[in-house]
Amino acid sequence: MYYMGLIWEYLKNYMKTRLTYRADFWVEILSDLLFQATNLIFIFVVFRHTDNLGGWSESEVLFVYGYFMVPYGIFSCFINLWGFSERYIVKGEMDRILTRPAHNLFQILLENVDPPALVGSFIGLIIMIFSGAEMGLMLEWWHIPALIILALSSVLIYAGIYTTLTSLSFYSDAPTGILPLMYNIQGYGRYPVTIYNRAIQVLLTWIIPFAFVGIYPAALFLERSEMHRMALLTPVMGLVFGSMGLLLWNFGVKRYRGAGS
Amino acid sequence: MNSAFIDFMRIRFLTMLAYRVNYYSGILIYTLNIGVYYFTWQAIYGSSGELGGFTAAQMTTYIAVSWMARAFYFNNLDREIAADIRDGSIAIQFIRPINYVMVKMMQGLGEGIFRFLLLMIPGMLIAILLFPVELPTAPSAWIGFLVMLFFSFLINSQINVITGLAAFFVENNEGMMRMKRVVVDLFSGLIIPISLYPGWMSAVMKVLPFQAITYLPGSVFTGRVEGTAIWSVLGIQVFWFALLLLPMVLIWRKARKRLFVQGG
C-alpha cells in the first residue's frame, strides 16, 4: 500500500516535469515510434527479396516482432537504468536515495519512469493481432493468460540483465560502454535464432538470454513445436535472471561508498 | 587562430585517450553487430546470388565497412552542444574571440582521429579475420574511400551541430536527438543498402543528405562504384557539405540572438 502511494506520487511528479517541455514529449513518442518503424522497415525490405528467413515467413517474423515490442515497452517504461552511474554514483545522488525508507532500486526506477514507452507495447499487440490474423491463427482461451505470463517473464529477464550490468558500477569506476553493447544486441533475439552460428545462439539463449524476450515465447503462439520447450522455459529464466539481478544489486549497494560531492 | 583550433583537436584526442577503456568494449560492440547482420544477410541470401546489385560477398564487405565507418564518423556533438546550452555555459562562448561551432567541429575531428586509430582500424582487422570480407584491389577505391570517409565525418558532424543548436529553440531536444540518430542509421544505408529499398523509398533517400554518410563511401569500397564514377559520388558529398553549411551558420547566427539560459 505504501509502495502504491509512492508510485502515484512519482507519476504525478513525472507529469509535472513533462508538461514543462510539452513539445519534446510528443517528439519523444514520435522518435520511439520511428525507432520501431526502422525495424519494421528492415523486415519489410528484407522480405521483398526473400520469402523466408531461416524457414520463417514474413508474417511469422512480424508476429515475433510484435511480441518483442510488448515486453520491451513495459521494460522501457519501468526499468530505465541508463546513465545510472553518472547520475547516482558520480554525482552522489545515491546518498540521497539511501537515506530514505523505501527500497533503493525501487526509488531509482520510479524516478526514471517513462510512460510514453508503453505506446510501443500497444503497437506491438496490434502487430501481433494483424499478423496473427493473416496467418489464420485462432484466439484460444489460454492465449491471453499465456501472453501475460510470458511478457512479464520477458520483462523480468530484461530487468535481471540490466540490473546485473548496472550493479557492476558499484564495483568499477568506468562501467559505461556495457549498456550500449546490450542495447545493440538485444534486438537480435527477435529473429529466428537458428540462423546464427552456434556461438551466437548459445550467447543469446543462456548467457544474455535475449532470445527469451522475442523468438522463443512468440513461437508458442505460432505453434512452432520445435521451440515449445524453450517457450515454456521463459518464466523459469525470468525468475532466475530477475532474482540474480536483484541479489547482485543488493550486494553491490552494500559495497557502495559515497563518491560524489 | 589556427593553432588554437589545432589545440582543441589535440586536447580532445588526449582526453579520449585517457578514457580509452570504453573503446575496447566499442570494438566488441561493432564486431558483434557486424556478426549478427552478417548471419542475418546470409539467411536472407539463402540460395539467391544477387540482391539489389549486391552479391553475398559484397554485402558482407558492405556491412563490415559501413559499421567500421560509423565507428569513425560517429560523435556526440549534438549532446555536448545541447548540454552547453541547457546549463548556460554556452554564454561564455559568446564572449570568446573564437567561433564556437568551429571549436566543436575541431573537437569532433580530434575524437574522429582517435576513433579512426583505436576503434576503426583494430575493429576492421578483427572483422577481416572473422568474416569473409573482400578488400578492394584498385588503389582508386582505397583513396576514394578514405577521402569520402572524411566527408562522411563532416556531413554527419554538421547534422549533429544543427541538431544540437536546435536546443536554442526547443529548450529540451532530447527527443529530437534520438530521432536524428534513428534517421541517420536508417537513411544513410547502414542498416539496409539503399539500392535494396523499394523504388519510391530509394528515390526519396537519394535526394536526402544521409546517403552521403554511409551508402556512397560503402559503394566505392565494395567496388560497385569505380573509376571515374567515384568523382561523381564524391561530388554529391561535397555538394551536401557545402549546402549544410548554410543552415548551420544561419541557426548559429539566429541562436545568438535568443539565448535563454535555464538556470545554472
PDB file of C-alpha atoms in Angstrom, chain A:
ATOM      1  CA  MET A   1       0.000   0.000   0.000  1.00  0.00           C
ATOM      2  CA  TYR A   2       2.838   2.321   0.960  1.00  0.00           C
ATOM      3  CA  TYR A   3       4.573   1.463  -2.317  1.00  0.00           C
ATOM      4  CA  MET A   4       1.416   2.023  -4.324  1.00  0.00           C
ATOM      5  CA  GLY A   5       1.133   5.508  -2.831  1.00  0.00           C
ATOM      6  CA  LEU A   6       4.727   6.197  -3.820  1.00  0.00           C
ATOM      7  CA  ILE A   7       4.070   5.128  -7.412  1.00  0.00           C
ATOM      8  CA  TRP A   8       1.182   7.566  -7.605  1.00  0.00           C
ATOM      9  CA  GLU A   9       3.226  10.454  -6.196  1.00  0.00           C
ATOM     10  CA  TYR A  10       6.105   9.798  -8.566  1.00  0.00           C
ATOM     11  CA  LEU A  11       3.779   9.633 -11.566  1.00  0.00           C
ATOM     12  CA  LYS A  12       2.261  12.981 -10.609  1.00  0.00           C
ATOM     13  CA  ASN A  13       5.747  14.441 -10.395  1.00  0.00           C
ATOM     14  CA  TYR A  14       6.590  12.924 -13.737  1.00  0.00           C
ATOM     15  CA  MET A  15       3.618  14.572 -15.411  1.00  0.00           C
ATOM     16  CA  LYS A  16       4.567  17.949 -13.970  1.00  0.00           C
ATOM     17  CA  THR A  17       8.109  17.814 -15.300  1.00  0.00           C
ATOM     18  CA  ARG A  18       6.993  16.507 -18.651  1.00  0.00           C
ATOM     19  CA  LEU A  19       4.421  19.222 -19.132  1.00  0.00           C
ATOM     20  CA  THR A  20       7.178  21.788 -18.808  1.00  0.00           C
ATOM     21  CA  TYR A  21       8.673  20.510 -22.017  1.00  0.00           C
ATOM     22  CA  ARG A  22       5.477  19.675 -23.838  1.00  0.00           C
ATOM     23  CA  ALA A  23       6.752  19.731 -27.389  1.00  0.00           C
ATOM     24  CA  ASP A  24       9.587  17.410 -26.516  1.00  0.00           C
ATOM     25  CA  PHE A  25       7.150  14.924 -25.008  1.00  0.00           C
ATOM     26  CA  TRP A  26       5.486  14.392 -28.386  1.00  0.00           C
ATOM     27  CA  VAL A  27       8.756  14.355 -30.270  1.00  0.00           C
ATOM     28  CA  GLU A  28       9.913  11.617 -27.926  1.00  0.00           C
ATOM     29  CA  ILE A  29       6.855   9.434 -28.571  1.00  0.00           C
ATOM     30  CA  LEU A  30       7.337  10.038 -32.268  1.00  0.00           C
ATOM     31  CA  SER A  31      11.019   9.131 -32.133  1.00  0.00           C
ATOM     32  CA  ASP A  32      10.202   5.914 -30.240  1.00  0.00           C
ATOM     33  CA  LEU A  33       7.706   5.006 -32.931  1.00  0.00           C
ATOM     34  CA  LEU A  34      10.183   5.857 -35.643  1.00  0.00           C
ATOM     35  CA  PHE A  35      12.744   3.601 -33.993  1.00  0.00           C
ATOM     36  CA  GLN A  36      10.251   0.738 -34.054  1.00  0.00           C
ATOM     37  CA  ALA A  37       9.380   1.644 -37.638  1.00  0.00           C
ATOM     38  CA  THR A  38      13.046   1.244 -38.575  1.00  0.00           C
ATOM     39  CA  ASN A  39      12.926  -2.381 -37.526  1.00  0.00           C
ATOM     40  CA  LEU A  40       9.633  -2.944 -39.320  1.00  0.00           C
ATOM     41  CA  ILE A  41      11.076  -1.356 -42.458  1.00  0.00           C
ATOM     42  CA  PHE A  42      14.006  -3.748 -42.173  1.00  0.00           C
ATOM     43  CA  ILE A  43      11.621  -6.706 -42.093  1.00  0.00           C
ATOM     44  CA  PHE A  44       9.526  -5.383 -45.000  1.00  0.00           C
ATOM     45  CA  VAL A  45      12.535  -4.614 -47.185  1.00  0.00           C
ATOM     46  CA  VAL A  46      14.160  -7.960 -46.440  1.00  0.00           C
ATOM     47  CA  PHE A  47      11.029  -9.900 -47.373  1.00  0.00           C
ATOM     48  CA  ARG A  48      10.823  -8.107 -50.686  1.00  0.00           C
ATOM     49  CA  HIS A  49      13.952 -10.029 -51.581  1.00  0.00           C
ATOM     50  CA  THR A  50      13.305 -13.394 -49.956  1.00  0.00           C
ATOM     51  CA  ASP A  51      10.227 -15.400 -48.957  1.00  0.00           C
ATOM     52  CA  ASN A  52      11.608 -16.833 -45.753  1.00  0.00           C
ATOM     53  CA  LEU A  53      14.222 -16.152 -43.148  1.00  0.00           C
ATOM     54  CA  GLY A  54      15.690 -19.400 -41.888  1.00  0.00           C
ATOM     55  CA  GLY A  55      12.350 -21.108 -42.567  1.00  0.00           C
ATOM     56  CA  TRP A  56      10.191 -18.365 -41.042  1.00  0.00           C
ATOM     57  CA  SER A  57       7.693 -16.451 -43.167  1.00  0.00           C
ATOM     58  CA  GLU A  58       7.180 -12.694 -43.196  1.00  0.00           C
ATOM     59  CA  SER A  59       4.001 -12.881 -41.079  1.00  0.00           C
ATOM     60  CA  GLU A  60       5.759 -15.052 -38.546  1.00  0.00           C
ATOM     61  CA  VAL A  61       8.728 -12.702 -38.260  1.00  0.00           C
ATOM     62  CA  LEU A  62       6.324  -9.755 -37.928  1.00  0.00           C
ATOM     63  CA  PHE A  63       4.404 -11.602 -35.224  1.00  0.00           C
ATOM     64  CA  VAL A  64       7.631 -12.258 -33.325  1.00  0.00           C
ATOM     65  CA  TYR A  65       8.485  -8.576 -33.632  1.00  0.00           C
ATOM     66  CA  GLY A  66       5.062  -7.618 -32.337  1.00  0.00           C
ATOM     67  CA  TYR A  67       5.571  -9.857 -29.311  1.00  0.00           C
ATOM     68  CA  PHE A  68       9.035  -8.395 -28.757  1.00  0.00           C
ATOM     69  CA  MET A  69       7.582  -4.880 -28.601  1.00  0.00           C
ATOM     70  CA  VAL A  70       5.193  -5.784 -25.741  1.00  0.00           C
ATOM     71  CA  PRO A  71       7.746  -6.656 -23.022  1.00  0.00           C
ATOM     72  CA  TYR A  72      10.179  -4.116 -24.439  1.00  0.00           C
ATOM     73  CA  GLY A  73       7.665  -1.292 -23.963  1.00  0.00           C
ATOM     74  CA  ILE A  74       6.898  -2.342 -20.386  1.00  0.00           C
ATOM     75  CA  PHE A  75      10.591  -2.672 -19.660  1.00  0.00           C
ATOM     76  CA  SER A  76      11.453   0.761 -21.097  1.00  0.00           C
ATOM     77  CA  CYS A  77       8.644   2.325 -19.118  1.00  0.00           C
ATOM     78  CA  PHE A  78       9.560   0.973 -15.697  1.00  0.00           C
ATOM     79  CA  ILE A  79      13.202  -0.041 -15.815  1.00  0.00           C
ATOM     80  CA  ASN A  80      15.414   2.727 -17.017  1.00  0.00           C
ATOM     81  CA  LEU A  81      18.915   2.456 -15.591  1.00  0.00           C
ATOM     82  CA  TRP A  82      20.524   4.342 -18.435  1.00  0.00           C
ATOM     83  CA  GLY A  83      23.084   6.792 -17.053  1.00  0.00           C
ATOM     84  CA  PHE A  84      22.771   5.359 -13.534  1.00  0.00           C
ATOM     85  CA  SER A  85      26.454   5.531 -12.835  1.00  0.00           C
ATOM     86  CA  GLU A  86      26.848   9.162 -13.934  1.00  0.00           C
ATOM     87  CA  ARG A  87      23.790  10.408 -12.132  1.00  0.00           C
ATOM     88  CA  TYR A  88      23.721   8.388  -8.943  1.00  0.00           C
ATOM     89  CA  ILE A  89      27.301   7.391  -8.291  1.00  0.00           C
ATOM     90  CA  VAL A  90      29.458  10.091  -9.840  1.00  0.00           C
ATOM     91  CA  LYS A  91      27.137  12.901  -8.775  1.00  0.00           C
ATOM     92  CA  GLY A  92      26.431  11.201  -5.448  1.00  0.00           C
ATOM     93  CA  GLU A  93      22.659  11.092  -5.664  1.00  0.00           C
ATOM     94  CA  MET A  94      22.798   7.549  -4.323  1.00  0.00           C
ATOM     95  CA  ASP A  95      23.375   9.020  -0.852  1.00  0.00           C
ATOM     96  CA  ARG A  96      20.045  10.805  -1.035  1.00  0.00           C
ATOM     97  CA  ILE A  97      18.304   7.580  -2.094  1.00  0.00           C
ATOM     98  CA  LEU A  98      19.861   5.536   0.697  1.00  0.00           C
ATOM     99  CA  THR A  99      18.627   7.827   3.456  1.00  0.00           C
ATOM    100  CA  ARG A 100      15.019   7.076   2.573  1.00  0.00           C
ATOM    101  CA  PRO A 101      12.928   4.164   3.821  1.00  0.00           C
ATOM    102  CA  ALA A 102      11.733   2.654   0.519  1.00  0.00           C
ATOM    103  CA  HIS A 103      13.926   0.107  -1.260  1.00  0.00           C
ATOM    104  CA  ASN A 104      16.678   1.947  -3.143  1.00  0.00           C
ATOM    105  CA  LEU A 105      16.267   0.213  -6.506  1.00  0.00           C
ATOM    106  CA  PHE A 106      12.515   0.841  -6.374  1.00  0.00           C
ATOM    107  CA  GLN A 107      13.087   4.557  -5.837  1.00  0.00           C
ATOM    108  CA  ILE A 108      15.598   4.797  -8.645  1.00  0.00           C
ATOM    109  CA  LEU A 109      13.285   3.027 -11.072  1.00  0.00           C
ATOM    110  CA  LEU A 110      10.399   5.279 -10.091  1.00  0.00           C
ATOM    111  CA  GLU A 111      12.476   8.404 -10.542  1.00  0.00           C
ATOM    112  CA  ASN A 112      13.098   7.353 -14.106  1.00  0.00           C
ATOM    113  CA  VAL A 113       9.720   6.055 -15.275  1.00  0.00           C
ATOM    114  CA  ASP A 114       8.955   6.718 -18.910  1.00  0.00           C
ATOM    115  CA  PRO A 115       5.230   6.055 -19.570  1.00  0.00           C
ATOM    116  CA  PRO A 116       5.330   7.095 -23.266  1.00  0.00           C
ATOM    117  CA  ALA A 117       7.270   3.871 -23.897  1.00  0.00           C
ATOM    118  CA  LEU A 118       4.037   1.932 -23.277  1.00  0.00           C
ATOM    119  CA  VAL A 119       2.738   3.171 -26.623  1.00  0.00           C
ATOM    120  CA  GLY A 120       5.196   0.696 -28.147  1.00  0.00           C
ATOM    121  CA  SER A 121       3.566  -2.189 -26.263  1.00  0.00           C
ATOM    122  CA  PHE A 122       0.153  -1.307 -27.669  1.00  0.00           C
ATOM    123  CA  ILE A 123       1.506  -1.147 -31.186  1.00  0.00           C
ATOM    124  CA  GLY A 124       3.182  -4.496 -30.590  1.00  0.00           C
ATOM    125  CA  LEU A 125      -0.184  -6.013 -29.652  1.00  0.00           C
ATOM    126  CA  ILE A 126      -1.742  -4.581 -32.795  1.00  0.00           C
ATOM    127  CA  ILE A 127       1.028  -6.048 -34.937  1.00  0.00           C
ATOM    128  CA  MET A 128       0.505  -9.439 -33.260  1.00  0.00           C
ATOM    129  CA  ILE A 129      -3.228  -9.319 -33.959  1.00  0.00           C
ATOM    130  CA  PHE A 130      -2.797  -8.323 -37.611  1.00  0.00           C
ATOM    131  CA  SER A 131      -0.032 -10.764 -38.479  1.00  0.00           C
ATOM    132  CA  GLY A 132      -1.783 -13.490 -36.496  1.00  0.00           C
ATOM    133  CA  ALA A 133      -4.985 -12.893 -38.452  1.00  0.00           C
ATOM    134  CA  GLU A 134      -3.050 -13.022 -41.699  1.00  0.00           C
ATOM    135  CA  MET A 135      -1.767 -16.481 -40.807  1.00  0.00           C
ATOM    136  CA  GLY A 136      -5.246 -17.582 -39.679  1.00  0.00           C
ATOM    137  CA  LEU A 137      -4.226 -18.072 -36.049  1.00  0.00           C
ATOM    138  CA  MET A 138      -7.292 -18.549 -33.873  1.00  0.00           C
ATOM    139  CA  LEU A 139      -7.526 -16.873 -30.496  1.00  0.00           C
ATOM    140  CA  GLU A 140      -7.738 -19.588 -27.861  1.00  0.00           C
ATOM    141  CA  TRP A 141      -8.628 -19.307 -24.197  1.00  0.00           C
ATOM    142  CA  TRP A 142      -5.083 -19.844 -22.999  1.00  0.00           C
ATOM    143  CA  HIS A 143      -3.539 -17.210 -25.286  1.00  0.00           C
ATOM    144  CA  ILE A 144      -4.266 -14.233 -23.069  1.00  0.00           C
ATOM    145  CA  PRO A 145      -3.052 -15.647 -19.724  1.00  0.00           C
ATOM    146  CA  ALA A 146      -0.036 -17.117 -21.541  1.00  0.00           C
ATOM    147  CA  LEU A 147       0.765 -13.764 -23.114  1.00  0.00           C
ATOM    148  CA  ILE A 148       0.594 -12.035 -19.739  1.00  0.00           C
ATOM    149  CA  ILE A 149       2.831 -14.600 -18.043  1.00  0.00           C
ATOM    150  CA  LEU A 150       5.344 -14.741 -20.899  1.00  0.00           C
ATOM    151  CA  ALA A 151       5.509 -10.983 -21.363  1.00  0.00           C
ATOM    152  CA  LEU A 152       6.089 -10.440 -17.636  1.00  0.00           C
ATOM    153  CA  SER A 153       8.771 -13.147 -17.654  1.00  0.00           C
ATOM    154  CA  SER A 154      10.451 -11.434 -20.571  1.00  0.00           C
ATOM    155  CA  VAL A 155      10.370  -8.142 -18.679  1.00  0.00           C
ATOM    156  CA  LEU A 156      11.984  -9.933 -15.707  1.00  0.00           C
ATOM    157  CA  ILE A 157      14.761 -11.201 -17.973  1.00  0.00           C
ATOM    158  CA  TYR A 158      15.433  -7.696 -19.240  1.00  0.00           C
ATOM    159  CA  ALA A 159      15.312  -6.372 -15.692  1.00  0.00           C
ATOM    160  CA  GLY A 160      17.710  -9.055 -14.499  1.00  0.00           C
ATOM    161  CA  ILE A 161      20.243  -8.423 -17.246  1.00  0.00           C
ATOM    162  CA  TYR A 162      20.187  -4.668 -16.862  1.00  0.00           C
ATOM    163  CA  THR A 163      20.305  -4.576 -13.060  1.00  0.00           C
ATOM    164  CA  THR A 164      23.156  -7.091 -13.107  1.00  0.00           C
ATOM    165  CA  LEU A 165      25.144  -4.934 -15.515  1.00  0.00           C
ATOM    166  CA  THR A 166      24.283  -1.720 -13.739  1.00  0.00           C
ATOM    167  CA  SER A 167      25.279  -3.134 -10.363  1.00  0.00           C
ATOM    168  CA  LEU A 168      28.763  -3.561 -11.809  1.00  0.00           C
ATOM    169  CA  SER A 169      29.091   0.202 -11.418  1.00  0.00           C
ATOM    170  CA  PHE A 170      29.264  -0.308  -7.653  1.00  0.00           C
ATOM    171  CA  TYR A 171      32.491  -2.196  -8.186  1.00  0.00           C
ATOM    172  CA  SER A 172      34.150  -0.462 -11.100  1.00  0.00           C
ATOM    173  CA  ASP A 173      34.750   3.161 -11.952  1.00  0.00           C
ATOM    174  CA  ALA A 174      34.153   3.003 -15.673  1.00  0.00           C
ATOM    175  CA  PRO A 175      31.296   0.639 -16.402  1.00  0.00           C
ATOM    176  CA  THR A 176      29.903   2.691 -19.265  1.00  0.00           C
ATOM    177  CA  GLY A 177      30.044   1.056 -22.630  1.00  0.00           C
ATOM    178  CA  ILE A 178      28.418  -2.141 -21.409  1.00  0.00           C
ATOM    179  CA  LEU A 179      24.832  -0.926 -21.562  1.00  0.00           C
ATOM    180  CA  PRO A 180      25.139   0.354 -25.147  1.00  0.00           C
ATOM    181  CA  LEU A 181      26.545  -3.063 -26.013  1.00  0.00           C
ATOM    182  CA  MET A 182      23.417  -4.739 -24.706  1.00  0.00           C
ATOM    183  CA  TYR A 183      21.261  -2.159 -26.379  1.00  0.00           C
ATOM    184  CA  ASN A 184      22.709  -3.136 -29.712  1.00  0.00           C
ATOM    185  CA  ILE A 185      22.380  -6.878 -29.398  1.00  0.00           C
ATOM    186  CA  GLN A 186      19.032  -7.144 -27.620  1.00  0.00           C
ATOM    187  CA  GLY A 187      17.234  -6.794 -30.928  1.00  0.00           C
ATOM    188  CA  TYR A 188      18.665  -9.973 -32.331  1.00  0.00           C
ATOM    189  CA  GLY A 189      16.542 -12.182 -30.121  1.00  0.00           C
ATOM    190  CA  ARG A 190      13.682 -11.207 -32.425  1.00  0.00           C
ATOM    191  CA  TYR A 191      14.985 -13.053 -35.435  1.00  0.00           C
ATOM    192  CA  PRO A 192      14.916 -16.836 -35.718  1.00  0.00           C
ATOM    193  CA  VAL A 193      17.981 -17.647 -33.601  1.00  0.00           C
ATOM    194  CA  THR A 194      18.610 -20.721 -35.706  1.00  0.00           C
ATOM    195  CA  ILE A 195      20.081 -18.556 -38.477  1.00  0.00           C
ATOM    196  CA  TYR A 196      23.047 -17.608 -36.301  1.00  0.00           C
ATOM    197  CA  ASN A 197      26.044 -19.782 -35.719  1.00  0.00           C
ATOM    198  CA  ARG A 198      26.255 -21.948 -32.617  1.00  0.00           C
ATOM    199  CA  ALA A 199      28.249 -19.470 -30.514  1.00  0.00           C
ATOM    200  CA  ILE A 200      25.775 -16.613 -31.020  1.00  0.00           C
ATOM    201  CA  GLN A 201      22.854 -18.997 -30.399  1.00  0.00           C
ATOM    202  CA  VAL A 202      24.292 -20.095 -27.059  1.00  0.00           C
ATOM    203  CA  LEU A 203      25.058 -16.475 -26.180  1.00  0.00           C
ATOM    204  CA  LEU A 204      21.507 -15.335 -26.928  1.00  0.00           C
ATOM    205  CA  THR A 205      19.899 -18.308 -25.158  1.00  0.00           C
ATOM    206  CA  TRP A 206      21.863 -18.898 -21.977  1.00  0.00           C
ATOM    207  CA  ILE A 207      24.316 -16.079 -21.302  1.00  0.00           C
ATOM    208  CA  ILE A 208      22.437 -12.923 -22.243  1.00  0.00           C
ATOM    209  CA  PRO A 209      19.102 -14.589 -22.971  1.00  0.00           C
ATOM    210  CA  PHE A 210      17.577 -12.084 -25.375  1.00  0.00           C
ATOM    211  CA  ALA A 211      16.081 -14.948 -27.365  1.00  0.00           C
ATOM    212  CA  PHE A 212      13.636 -15.336 -24.452  1.00  0.00           C
ATOM    213  CA  VAL A 213      12.238 -11.858 -24.985  1.00  0.00           C
ATOM    214  CA  GLY A 214      11.279 -12.485 -28.583  1.00  0.00           C
ATOM    215  CA  ILE A 215      11.533 -15.613 -30.648  1.00  0.00           C
ATOM    216  CA  TYR A 216      11.073 -18.369 -28.015  1.00  0.00           C
ATOM    217  CA  PRO A 217       7.914 -17.126 -26.299  1.00  0.00           C
ATOM    218  CA  ALA A 218       6.407 -15.986 -29.604  1.00  0.00           C
ATOM    219  CA  ALA A 219       6.955 -19.489 -31.006  1.00  0.00           C
ATOM    220  CA  LEU A 220       4.387 -20.800 -28.534  1.00  0.00           C
ATOM    221  CA  PHE A 221       1.599 -18.804 -30.176  1.00  0.00           C
ATOM    222  CA  LEU A 222       2.882 -19.608 -33.644  1.00  0.00           C
ATOM    223  CA  GLU A 223       2.637 -23.337 -32.845  1.00  0.00           C
ATOM    224  CA  ARG A 224       6.266 -23.847 -33.726  1.00  0.00           C
ATOM    225  CA  SER A 225       6.675 -27.117 -31.858  1.00  0.00           C
ATOM    226  CA  GLU A 226      10.492 -27.156 -32.111  1.00  0.00           C
ATOM    227  CA  MET A 227      10.662 -24.183 -29.746  1.00  0.00           C
ATOM    228  CA  HIS A 228       7.846 -25.106 -27.348  1.00  0.00           C
ATOM    229  CA  ARG A 229      10.175 -26.360 -24.694  1.00  0.00           C
ATOM    230  CA  MET A 230      12.149 -23.124 -24.813  1.00  0.00           C
ATOM    231  CA  ALA A 231       8.939 -21.080 -24.704  1.00  0.00           C
ATOM    232  CA  LEU A 232       7.821 -22.867 -21.537  1.00  0.00           C
ATOM    233  CA  LEU A 233      11.219 -22.206 -20.019  1.00  0.00           C
ATOM    234  CA  THR A 234      10.704 -18.434 -20.296  1.00  0.00           C
ATOM    235  CA  PRO A 235       9.157 -17.947 -16.814  1.00  0.00           C
ATOM    236  CA  VAL A 236      11.938 -20.031 -15.262  1.00  0.00           C
ATOM    237  CA  MET A 237      14.583 -17.916 -16.997  1.00  0.00           C
ATOM    238  CA  GLY A 238      12.714 -14.800 -15.907  1.00  0.00           C
ATOM    239  CA  LEU A 239      12.786 -15.845 -12.262  1.00  0.00           C
ATOM    240  CA  VAL A 240      16.428 -16.931 -12.400  1.00  0.00           C
ATOM    241  CA  PHE A 241      17.687 -13.777 -14.095  1.00  0.00           C
ATOM    242  CA  GLY A 242      15.362 -11.451 -12.190  1.00  0.00           C
ATOM    243  CA  SER A 243      16.488 -12.745  -8.802  1.00  0.00           C
ATOM    244  CA  MET A 244      20.117 -12.792  -9.901  1.00  0.00           C
ATOM    245  CA  GLY A 245      19.848  -9.125 -10.830  1.00  0.00           C
ATOM    246  CA  LEU A 246      18.234  -8.182  -7.525  1.00  0.00           C
ATOM    247  CA  LEU A 247      20.746 -10.190  -5.473  1.00  0.00           C
ATOM    248  CA  LEU A 248      23.749  -8.679  -7.218  1.00  0.00           C
ATOM    249  CA  TRP A 249      22.220  -5.253  -6.871  1.00  0.00           C
ATOM    250  CA  ASN A 250      21.631  -5.593  -3.113  1.00  0.00           C
ATOM    251  CA  PHE A 251      25.092  -6.991  -2.712  1.00  0.00           C
ATOM    252  CA  GLY A 252      26.550  -4.093  -4.692  1.00  0.00           C
ATOM    253  CA  VAL A 253      24.666  -1.462  -2.705  1.00  0.00           C
ATOM    254  CA  LYS A 254      26.241  -2.815   0.485  1.00  0.00           C
ATOM    255  CA  ARG A 255      29.633  -2.111  -1.014  1.00  0.00           C
ATOM    256  CA  TYR A 256      28.645   1.385  -2.070  1.00  0.00           C
ATOM    257  CA  ARG A 257      30.568   4.252  -0.552  1.00  0.00           C
ATOM    258  CA  GLY A 258      29.606   7.784  -1.409  1.00  0.00           C
ATOM    259  CA  ALA A 259      31.825   9.167  -4.118  1.00  0.00           C
ATOM    260  CA  GLY A 260      30.068  12.363  -5.013  1.00  0.00           C
ATOM    261  CA  SER A 261      30.450  15.794  -3.655  1.00  0.00           C
TER     262      SER A 261
END
